[in-house]
PDB file of C-alpha atoms in Angstrom:
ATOM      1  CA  UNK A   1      81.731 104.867 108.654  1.00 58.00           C
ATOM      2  CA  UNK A   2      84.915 105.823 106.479  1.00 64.00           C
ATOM      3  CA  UNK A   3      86.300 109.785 106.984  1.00 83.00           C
ATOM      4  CA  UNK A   4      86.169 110.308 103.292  1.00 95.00           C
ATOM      5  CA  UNK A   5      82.667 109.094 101.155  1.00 96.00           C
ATOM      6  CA  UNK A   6      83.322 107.323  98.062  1.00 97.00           C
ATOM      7  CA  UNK A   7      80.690 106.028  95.843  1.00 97.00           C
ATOM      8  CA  UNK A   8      80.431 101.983  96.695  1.00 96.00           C
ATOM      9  CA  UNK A   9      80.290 100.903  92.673  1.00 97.00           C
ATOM     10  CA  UNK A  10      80.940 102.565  89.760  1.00 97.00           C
ATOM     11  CA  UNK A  11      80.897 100.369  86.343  1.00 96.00           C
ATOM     12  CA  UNK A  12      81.777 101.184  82.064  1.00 96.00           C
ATOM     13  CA  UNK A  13      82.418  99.879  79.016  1.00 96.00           C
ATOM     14  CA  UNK A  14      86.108  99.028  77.929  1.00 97.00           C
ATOM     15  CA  UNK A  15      87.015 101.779  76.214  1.00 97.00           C
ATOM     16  CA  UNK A  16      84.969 104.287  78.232  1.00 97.00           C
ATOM     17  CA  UNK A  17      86.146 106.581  80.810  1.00 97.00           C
ATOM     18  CA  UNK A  18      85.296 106.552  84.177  1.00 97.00           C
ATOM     19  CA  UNK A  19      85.668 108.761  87.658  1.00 98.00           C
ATOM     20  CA  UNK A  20      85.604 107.986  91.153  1.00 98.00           C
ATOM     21  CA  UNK A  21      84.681 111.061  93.424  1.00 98.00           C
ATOM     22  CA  UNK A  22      86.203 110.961  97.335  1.00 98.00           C
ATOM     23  CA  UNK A  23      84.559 113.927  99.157  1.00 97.00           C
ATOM     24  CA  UNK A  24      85.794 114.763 102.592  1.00 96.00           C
ATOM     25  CA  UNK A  25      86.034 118.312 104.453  1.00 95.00           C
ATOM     26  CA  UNK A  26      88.034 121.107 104.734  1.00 95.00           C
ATOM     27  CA  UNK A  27      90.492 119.653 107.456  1.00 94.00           C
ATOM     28  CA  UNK A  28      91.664 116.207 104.964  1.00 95.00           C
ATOM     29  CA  UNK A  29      90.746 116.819 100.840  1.00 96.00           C
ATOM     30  CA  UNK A  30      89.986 120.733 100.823  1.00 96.00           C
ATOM     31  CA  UNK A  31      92.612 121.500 103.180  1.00 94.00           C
ATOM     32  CA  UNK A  32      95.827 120.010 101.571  1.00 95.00           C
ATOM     33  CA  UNK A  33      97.066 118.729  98.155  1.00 95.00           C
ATOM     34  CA  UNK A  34      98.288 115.353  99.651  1.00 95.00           C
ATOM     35  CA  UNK A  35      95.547 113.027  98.040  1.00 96.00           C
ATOM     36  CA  UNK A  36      96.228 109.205  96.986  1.00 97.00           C
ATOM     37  CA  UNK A  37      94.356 106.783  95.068  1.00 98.00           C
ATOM     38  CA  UNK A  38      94.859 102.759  95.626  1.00 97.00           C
ATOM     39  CA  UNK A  39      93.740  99.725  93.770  1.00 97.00           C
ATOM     40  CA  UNK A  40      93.218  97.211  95.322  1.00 95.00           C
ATOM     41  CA  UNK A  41      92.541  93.315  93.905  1.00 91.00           C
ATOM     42  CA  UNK A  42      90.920  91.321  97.138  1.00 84.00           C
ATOM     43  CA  UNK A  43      93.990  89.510  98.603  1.00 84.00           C
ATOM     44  CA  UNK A  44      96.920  91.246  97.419  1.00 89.00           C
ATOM     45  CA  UNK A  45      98.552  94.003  97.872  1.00 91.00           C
ATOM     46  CA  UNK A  46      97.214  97.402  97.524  1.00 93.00           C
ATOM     47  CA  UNK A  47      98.816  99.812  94.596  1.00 96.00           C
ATOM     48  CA  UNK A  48      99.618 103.226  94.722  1.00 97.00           C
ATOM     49  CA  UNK A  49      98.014 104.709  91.108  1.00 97.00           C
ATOM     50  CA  UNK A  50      98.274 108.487  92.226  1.00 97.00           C
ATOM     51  CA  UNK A  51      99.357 110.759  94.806  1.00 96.00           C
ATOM     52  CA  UNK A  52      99.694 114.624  95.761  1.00 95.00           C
ATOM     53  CA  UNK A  53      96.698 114.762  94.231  1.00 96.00           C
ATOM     54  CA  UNK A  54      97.181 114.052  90.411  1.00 97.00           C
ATOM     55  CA  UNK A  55     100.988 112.841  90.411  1.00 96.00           C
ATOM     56  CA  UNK A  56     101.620 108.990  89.116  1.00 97.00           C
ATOM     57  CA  UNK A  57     104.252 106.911  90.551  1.00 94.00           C
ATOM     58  CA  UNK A  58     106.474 105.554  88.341  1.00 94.00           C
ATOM     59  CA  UNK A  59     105.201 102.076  85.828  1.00 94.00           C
ATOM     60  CA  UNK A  60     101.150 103.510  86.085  1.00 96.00           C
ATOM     61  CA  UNK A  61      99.477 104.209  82.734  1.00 96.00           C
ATOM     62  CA  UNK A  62      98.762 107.787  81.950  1.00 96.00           C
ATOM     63  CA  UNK A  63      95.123 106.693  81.463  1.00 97.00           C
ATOM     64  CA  UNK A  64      95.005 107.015  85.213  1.00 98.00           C
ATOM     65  CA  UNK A  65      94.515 110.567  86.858  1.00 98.00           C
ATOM     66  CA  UNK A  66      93.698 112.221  89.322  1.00 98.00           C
ATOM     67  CA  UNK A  67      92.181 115.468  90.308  1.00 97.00           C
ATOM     68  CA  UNK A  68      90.582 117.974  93.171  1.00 97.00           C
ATOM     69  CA  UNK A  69      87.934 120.610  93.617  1.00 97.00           C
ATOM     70  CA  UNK A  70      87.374 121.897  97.241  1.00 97.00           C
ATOM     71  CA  UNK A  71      86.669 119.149  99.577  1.00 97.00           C
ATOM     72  CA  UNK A  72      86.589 116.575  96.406  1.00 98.00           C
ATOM     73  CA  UNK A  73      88.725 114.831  94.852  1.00 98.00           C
ATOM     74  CA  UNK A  74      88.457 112.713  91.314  1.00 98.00           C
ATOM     75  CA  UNK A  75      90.563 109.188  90.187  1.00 98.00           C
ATOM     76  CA  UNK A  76      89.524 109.623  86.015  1.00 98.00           C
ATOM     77  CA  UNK A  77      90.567 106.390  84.224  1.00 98.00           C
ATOM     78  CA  UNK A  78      90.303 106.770  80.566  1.00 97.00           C
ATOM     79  CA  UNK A  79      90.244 103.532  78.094  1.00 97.00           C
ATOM     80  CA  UNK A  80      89.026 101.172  80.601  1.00 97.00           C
ATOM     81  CA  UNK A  81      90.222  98.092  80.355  1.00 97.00           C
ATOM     82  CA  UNK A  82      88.994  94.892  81.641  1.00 96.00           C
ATOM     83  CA  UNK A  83      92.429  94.441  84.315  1.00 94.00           C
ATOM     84  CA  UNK A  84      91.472  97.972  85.667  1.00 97.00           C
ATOM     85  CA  UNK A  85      87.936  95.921  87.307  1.00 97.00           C
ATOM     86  CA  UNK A  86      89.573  96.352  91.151  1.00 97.00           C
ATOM     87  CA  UNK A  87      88.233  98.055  94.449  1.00 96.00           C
ATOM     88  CA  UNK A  88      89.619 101.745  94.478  1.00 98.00           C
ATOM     89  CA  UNK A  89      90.480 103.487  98.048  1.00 97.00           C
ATOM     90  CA  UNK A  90      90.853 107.123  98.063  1.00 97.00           C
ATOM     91  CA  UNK A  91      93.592 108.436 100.890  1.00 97.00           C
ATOM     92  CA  UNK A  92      94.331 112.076 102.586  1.00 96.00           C
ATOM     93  CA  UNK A  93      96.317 113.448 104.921  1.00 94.00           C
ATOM     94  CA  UNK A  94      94.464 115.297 107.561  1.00 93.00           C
ATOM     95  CA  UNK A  95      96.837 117.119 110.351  1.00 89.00           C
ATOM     96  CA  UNK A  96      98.533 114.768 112.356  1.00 83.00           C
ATOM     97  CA  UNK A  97      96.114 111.874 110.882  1.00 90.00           C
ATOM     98  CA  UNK A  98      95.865 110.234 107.812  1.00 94.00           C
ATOM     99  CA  UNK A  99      91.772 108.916 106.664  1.00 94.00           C
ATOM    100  CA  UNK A 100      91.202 106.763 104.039  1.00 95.00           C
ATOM    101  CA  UNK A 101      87.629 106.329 101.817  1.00 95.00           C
ATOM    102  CA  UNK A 102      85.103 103.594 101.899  1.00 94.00           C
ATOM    103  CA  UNK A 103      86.451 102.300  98.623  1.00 95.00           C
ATOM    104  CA  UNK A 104      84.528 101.895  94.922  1.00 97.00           C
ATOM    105  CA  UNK A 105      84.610  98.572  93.254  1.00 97.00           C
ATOM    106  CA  UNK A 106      85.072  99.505  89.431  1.00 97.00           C
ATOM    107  CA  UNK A 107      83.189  96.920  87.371  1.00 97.00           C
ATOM    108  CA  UNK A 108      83.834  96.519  83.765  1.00 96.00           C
ATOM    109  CA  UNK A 109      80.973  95.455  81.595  1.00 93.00           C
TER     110      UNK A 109
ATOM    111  CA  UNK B   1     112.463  95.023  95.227  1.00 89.00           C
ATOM    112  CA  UNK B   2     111.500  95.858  98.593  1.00 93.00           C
ATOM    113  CA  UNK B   3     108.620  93.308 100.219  1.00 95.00           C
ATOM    114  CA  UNK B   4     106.553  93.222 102.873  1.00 96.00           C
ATOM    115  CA  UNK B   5     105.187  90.252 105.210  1.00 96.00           C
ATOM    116  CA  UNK B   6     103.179  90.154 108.006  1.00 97.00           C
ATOM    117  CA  UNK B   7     103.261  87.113 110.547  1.00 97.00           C
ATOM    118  CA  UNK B   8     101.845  86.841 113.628  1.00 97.00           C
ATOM    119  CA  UNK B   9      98.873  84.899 115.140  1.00 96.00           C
ATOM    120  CA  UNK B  10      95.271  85.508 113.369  1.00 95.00           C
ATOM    121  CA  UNK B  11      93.447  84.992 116.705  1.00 97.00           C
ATOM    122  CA  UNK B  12      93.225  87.151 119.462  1.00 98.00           C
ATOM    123  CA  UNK B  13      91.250  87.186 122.564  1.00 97.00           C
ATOM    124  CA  UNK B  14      89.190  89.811 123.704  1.00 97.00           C
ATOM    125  CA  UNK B  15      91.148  92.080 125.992  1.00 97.00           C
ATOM    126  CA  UNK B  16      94.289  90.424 125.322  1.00 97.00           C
ATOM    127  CA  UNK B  17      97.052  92.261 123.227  1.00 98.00           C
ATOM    128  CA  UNK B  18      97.124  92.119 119.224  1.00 98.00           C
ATOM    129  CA  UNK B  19     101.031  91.677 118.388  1.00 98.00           C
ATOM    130  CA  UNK B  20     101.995  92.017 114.635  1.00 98.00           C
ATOM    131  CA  UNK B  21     105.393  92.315 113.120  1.00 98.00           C
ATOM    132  CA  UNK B  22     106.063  93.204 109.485  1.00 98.00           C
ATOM    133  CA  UNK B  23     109.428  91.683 108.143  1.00 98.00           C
ATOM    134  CA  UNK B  24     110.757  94.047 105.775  1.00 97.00           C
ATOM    135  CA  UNK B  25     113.448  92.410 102.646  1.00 96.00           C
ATOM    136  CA  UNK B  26     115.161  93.897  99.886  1.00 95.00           C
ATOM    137  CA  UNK B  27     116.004  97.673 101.714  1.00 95.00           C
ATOM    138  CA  UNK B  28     116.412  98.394 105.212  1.00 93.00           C
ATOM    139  CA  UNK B  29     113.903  99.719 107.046  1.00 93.00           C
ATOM    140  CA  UNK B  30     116.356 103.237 108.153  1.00 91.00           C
ATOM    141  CA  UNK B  31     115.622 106.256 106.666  1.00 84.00           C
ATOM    142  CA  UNK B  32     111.924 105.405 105.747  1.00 92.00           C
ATOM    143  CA  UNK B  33     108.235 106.203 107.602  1.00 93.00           C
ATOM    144  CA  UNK B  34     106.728 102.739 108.300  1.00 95.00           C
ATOM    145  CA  UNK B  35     103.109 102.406 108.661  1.00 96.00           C
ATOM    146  CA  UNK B  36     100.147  99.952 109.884  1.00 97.00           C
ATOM    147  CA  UNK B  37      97.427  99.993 108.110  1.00 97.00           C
ATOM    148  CA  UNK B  38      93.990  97.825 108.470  1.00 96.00           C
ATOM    149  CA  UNK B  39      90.855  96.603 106.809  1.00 94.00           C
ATOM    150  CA  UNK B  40      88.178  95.830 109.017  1.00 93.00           C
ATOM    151  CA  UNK B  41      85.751  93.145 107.290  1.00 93.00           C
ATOM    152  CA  UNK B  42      83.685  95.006 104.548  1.00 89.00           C
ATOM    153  CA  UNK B  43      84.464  98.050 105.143  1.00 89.00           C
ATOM    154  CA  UNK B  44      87.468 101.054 104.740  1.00 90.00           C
ATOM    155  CA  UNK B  45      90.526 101.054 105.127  1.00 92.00           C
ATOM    156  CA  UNK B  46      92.207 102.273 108.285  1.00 94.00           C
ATOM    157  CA  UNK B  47      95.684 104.194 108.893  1.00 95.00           C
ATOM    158  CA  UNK B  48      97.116 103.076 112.447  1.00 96.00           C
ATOM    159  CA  UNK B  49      99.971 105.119 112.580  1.00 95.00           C
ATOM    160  CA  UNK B  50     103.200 105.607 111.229  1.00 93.00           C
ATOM    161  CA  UNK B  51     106.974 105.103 112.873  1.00 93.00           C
ATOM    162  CA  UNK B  52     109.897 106.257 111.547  1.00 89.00           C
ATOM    163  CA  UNK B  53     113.560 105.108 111.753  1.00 76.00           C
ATOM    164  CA  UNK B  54     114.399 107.602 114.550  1.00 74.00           C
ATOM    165  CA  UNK B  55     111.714 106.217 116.393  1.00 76.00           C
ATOM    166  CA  UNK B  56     109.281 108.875 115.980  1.00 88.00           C
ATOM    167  CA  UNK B  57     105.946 107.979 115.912  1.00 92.00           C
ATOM    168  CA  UNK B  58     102.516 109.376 114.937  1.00 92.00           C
ATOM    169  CA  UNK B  59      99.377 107.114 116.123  1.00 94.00           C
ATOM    170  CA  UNK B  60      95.614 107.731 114.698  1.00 93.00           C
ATOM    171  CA  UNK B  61      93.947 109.775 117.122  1.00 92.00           C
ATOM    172  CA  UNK B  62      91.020 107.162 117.783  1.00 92.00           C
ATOM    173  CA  UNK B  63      93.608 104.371 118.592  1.00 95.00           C
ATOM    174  CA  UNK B  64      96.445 106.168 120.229  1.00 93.00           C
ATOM    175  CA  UNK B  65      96.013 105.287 123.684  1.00 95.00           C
ATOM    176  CA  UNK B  66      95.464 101.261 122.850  1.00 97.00           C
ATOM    177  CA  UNK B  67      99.071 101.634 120.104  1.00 97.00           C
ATOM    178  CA  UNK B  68     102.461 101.235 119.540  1.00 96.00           C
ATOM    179  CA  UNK B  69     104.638 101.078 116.840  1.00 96.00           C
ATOM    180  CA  UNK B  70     107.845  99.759 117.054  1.00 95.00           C
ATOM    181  CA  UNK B  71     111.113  98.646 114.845  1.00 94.00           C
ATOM    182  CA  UNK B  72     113.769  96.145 115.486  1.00 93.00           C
ATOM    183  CA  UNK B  73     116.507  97.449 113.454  1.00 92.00           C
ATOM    184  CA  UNK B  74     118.671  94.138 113.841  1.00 94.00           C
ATOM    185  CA  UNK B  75     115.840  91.804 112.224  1.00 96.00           C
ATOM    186  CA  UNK B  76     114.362  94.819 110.033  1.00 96.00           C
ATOM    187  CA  UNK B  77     111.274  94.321 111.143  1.00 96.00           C
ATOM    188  CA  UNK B  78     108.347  96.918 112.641  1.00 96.00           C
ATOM    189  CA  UNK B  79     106.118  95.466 114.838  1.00 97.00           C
ATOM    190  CA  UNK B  80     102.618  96.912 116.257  1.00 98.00           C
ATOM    191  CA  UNK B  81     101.014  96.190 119.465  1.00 98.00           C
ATOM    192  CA  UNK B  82      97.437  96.816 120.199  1.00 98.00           C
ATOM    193  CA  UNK B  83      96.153  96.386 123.543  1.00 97.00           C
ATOM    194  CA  UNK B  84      92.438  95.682 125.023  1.00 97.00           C
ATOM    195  CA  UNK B  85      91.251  94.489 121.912  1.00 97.00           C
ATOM    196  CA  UNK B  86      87.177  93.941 121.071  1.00 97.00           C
ATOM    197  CA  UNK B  87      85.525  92.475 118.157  1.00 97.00           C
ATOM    198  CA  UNK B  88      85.283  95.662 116.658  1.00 96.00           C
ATOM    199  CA  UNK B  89      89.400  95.544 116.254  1.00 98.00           C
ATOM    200  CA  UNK B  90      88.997  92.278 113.908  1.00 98.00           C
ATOM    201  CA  UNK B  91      90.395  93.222 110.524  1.00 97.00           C
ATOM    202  CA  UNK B  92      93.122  92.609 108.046  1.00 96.00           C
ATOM    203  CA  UNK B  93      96.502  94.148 108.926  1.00 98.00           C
ATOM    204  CA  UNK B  94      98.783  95.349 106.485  1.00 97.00           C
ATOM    205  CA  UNK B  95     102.188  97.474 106.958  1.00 97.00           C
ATOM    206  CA  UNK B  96     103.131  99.948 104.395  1.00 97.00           C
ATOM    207  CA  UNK B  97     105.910 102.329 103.593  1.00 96.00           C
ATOM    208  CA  UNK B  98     105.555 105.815 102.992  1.00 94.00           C
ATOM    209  CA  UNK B  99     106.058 107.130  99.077  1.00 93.00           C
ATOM    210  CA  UNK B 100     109.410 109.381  99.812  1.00 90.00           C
ATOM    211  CA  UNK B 101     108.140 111.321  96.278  1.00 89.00           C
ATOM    212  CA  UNK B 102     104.950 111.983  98.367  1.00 87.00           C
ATOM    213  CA  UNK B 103     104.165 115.063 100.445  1.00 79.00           C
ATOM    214  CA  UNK B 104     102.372 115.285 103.921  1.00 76.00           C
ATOM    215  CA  UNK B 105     103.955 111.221 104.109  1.00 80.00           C
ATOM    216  CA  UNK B 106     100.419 110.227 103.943  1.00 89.00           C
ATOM    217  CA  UNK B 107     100.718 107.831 101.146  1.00 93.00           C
ATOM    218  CA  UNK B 108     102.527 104.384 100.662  1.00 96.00           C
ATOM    219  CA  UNK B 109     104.126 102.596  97.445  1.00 95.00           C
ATOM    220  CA  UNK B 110     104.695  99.406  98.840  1.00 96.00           C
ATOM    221  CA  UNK B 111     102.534  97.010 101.179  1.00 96.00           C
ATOM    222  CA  UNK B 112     102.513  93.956 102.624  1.00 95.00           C
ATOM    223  CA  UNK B 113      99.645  91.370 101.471  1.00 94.00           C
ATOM    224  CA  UNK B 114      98.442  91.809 104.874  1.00 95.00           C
ATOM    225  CA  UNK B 115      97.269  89.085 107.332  1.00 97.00           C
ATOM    226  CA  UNK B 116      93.740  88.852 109.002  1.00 97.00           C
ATOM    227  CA  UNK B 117      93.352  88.840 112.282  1.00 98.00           C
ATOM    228  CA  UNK B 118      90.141  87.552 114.572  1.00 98.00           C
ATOM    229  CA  UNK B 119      88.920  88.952 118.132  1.00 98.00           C
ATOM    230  CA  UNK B 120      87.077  86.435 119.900  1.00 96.00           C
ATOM    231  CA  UNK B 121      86.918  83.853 122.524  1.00 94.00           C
TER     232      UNK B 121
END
């Protein structure tokens, strides 16, 4: 059982917008701003898509973003688009830990 | 471009000692946190620990006692030992750097493609 719950699927329309909820507790998500996002294609390489919460690294489209309410935190991806169809890890830090999510696969219909 | 590779063998016997090493190209590995990260089979990820170039490491509370995290400046590699392994420790391995833009070093903009590692007899 992951720290941090994601939902296990989540699925839209190209075009559409979709989010991705990570809910953990006050000691990882509600307790700092230091939240990252990952997507992840089955047998590469993981990519960072956001971090500190709602920042994007440099080369990700702005239709990827991130958010946080209390002990949740939200990847939004606006305009889907048939390459975004990936597993997607949420990340915090959590004291002198670090806890990742379950992960979401995003299907595109 | 910095890049990432694992090696090491993909089967280990129970109680024996899982040895990794992560060969790092395109930067050196000094003045960065270092991380191992894994994927045990349909599930979450998992963060192992972190080492940076002074040596200083950090080791997930759950694993601490069974890790270590080390770096071989001369090759510019990390390496990660985990001892008394169990089925439970079969996963794929990946090392990661820490995002310097990032606060709380918790997250990681470049990874290996990791390598998958068995525990059994």
């Amino acid at each position: 059982q992951s720290a941090l719950t994601q939902p296990r699927s989540v699925s839209g329309s190209p075009g559409q917008s979709v989010t991705i909820s990570c809910t953990g507790s006050s000691s990882d998500v509600g307790g700092y701003n230091y939240v990252s996002w990952y997507q992840h294609h089955p047998g590469k390489a993981p990519k960072l898509m956001i971090y500190d919460v709602h920042k994007r690294p440099s080369g990700v489209p702005d239709r990827f973003s991130g958010s946080k309410s209390g002990n949740t935190a939200s990847l939004i991806i606006s305009g889907l688009q048939a390459d975004d169809e990936s597993d997607y890890y949420c990340c915090s830090y959590a004291g002198s830990n670090v806890v990742f999510g379950g992960g979401t696969k995003l299907t595109v219909l | 471009q910095v890049q990432l590779q694992e090696s090491g063998p993909g089967l280990v016997k129970p109680s024996e000692t899982l040895s990794l090493t992560c060969t790092v190209s395109g930067v050196s590995i000094s003045g960065y946190f270092w991380s191992w990260i894994r994927q045990p089979p349909g599930k979450g990820l998992e963060w192992i620990g972190y080492i940076y170039y002074s040596e200083n490491t950090n080791y997930n509370p759950f694993l601490k006692s069974r890790v270590t995290i080390s770096l071989d400046r001369s090759k510019n590699q990390i390496s990660l030992k985990l001892n008394s392994v169990t089925a439970a420790d079969t996963a794929v391995y990946y090392c990661a750097r820490v995002y310097t833009q990032c606060s709380g070093g918790s997250c990681y903009d470049s990874w290996g493609q990791g390598i998958p590692v068995t525990v059994s007899s």
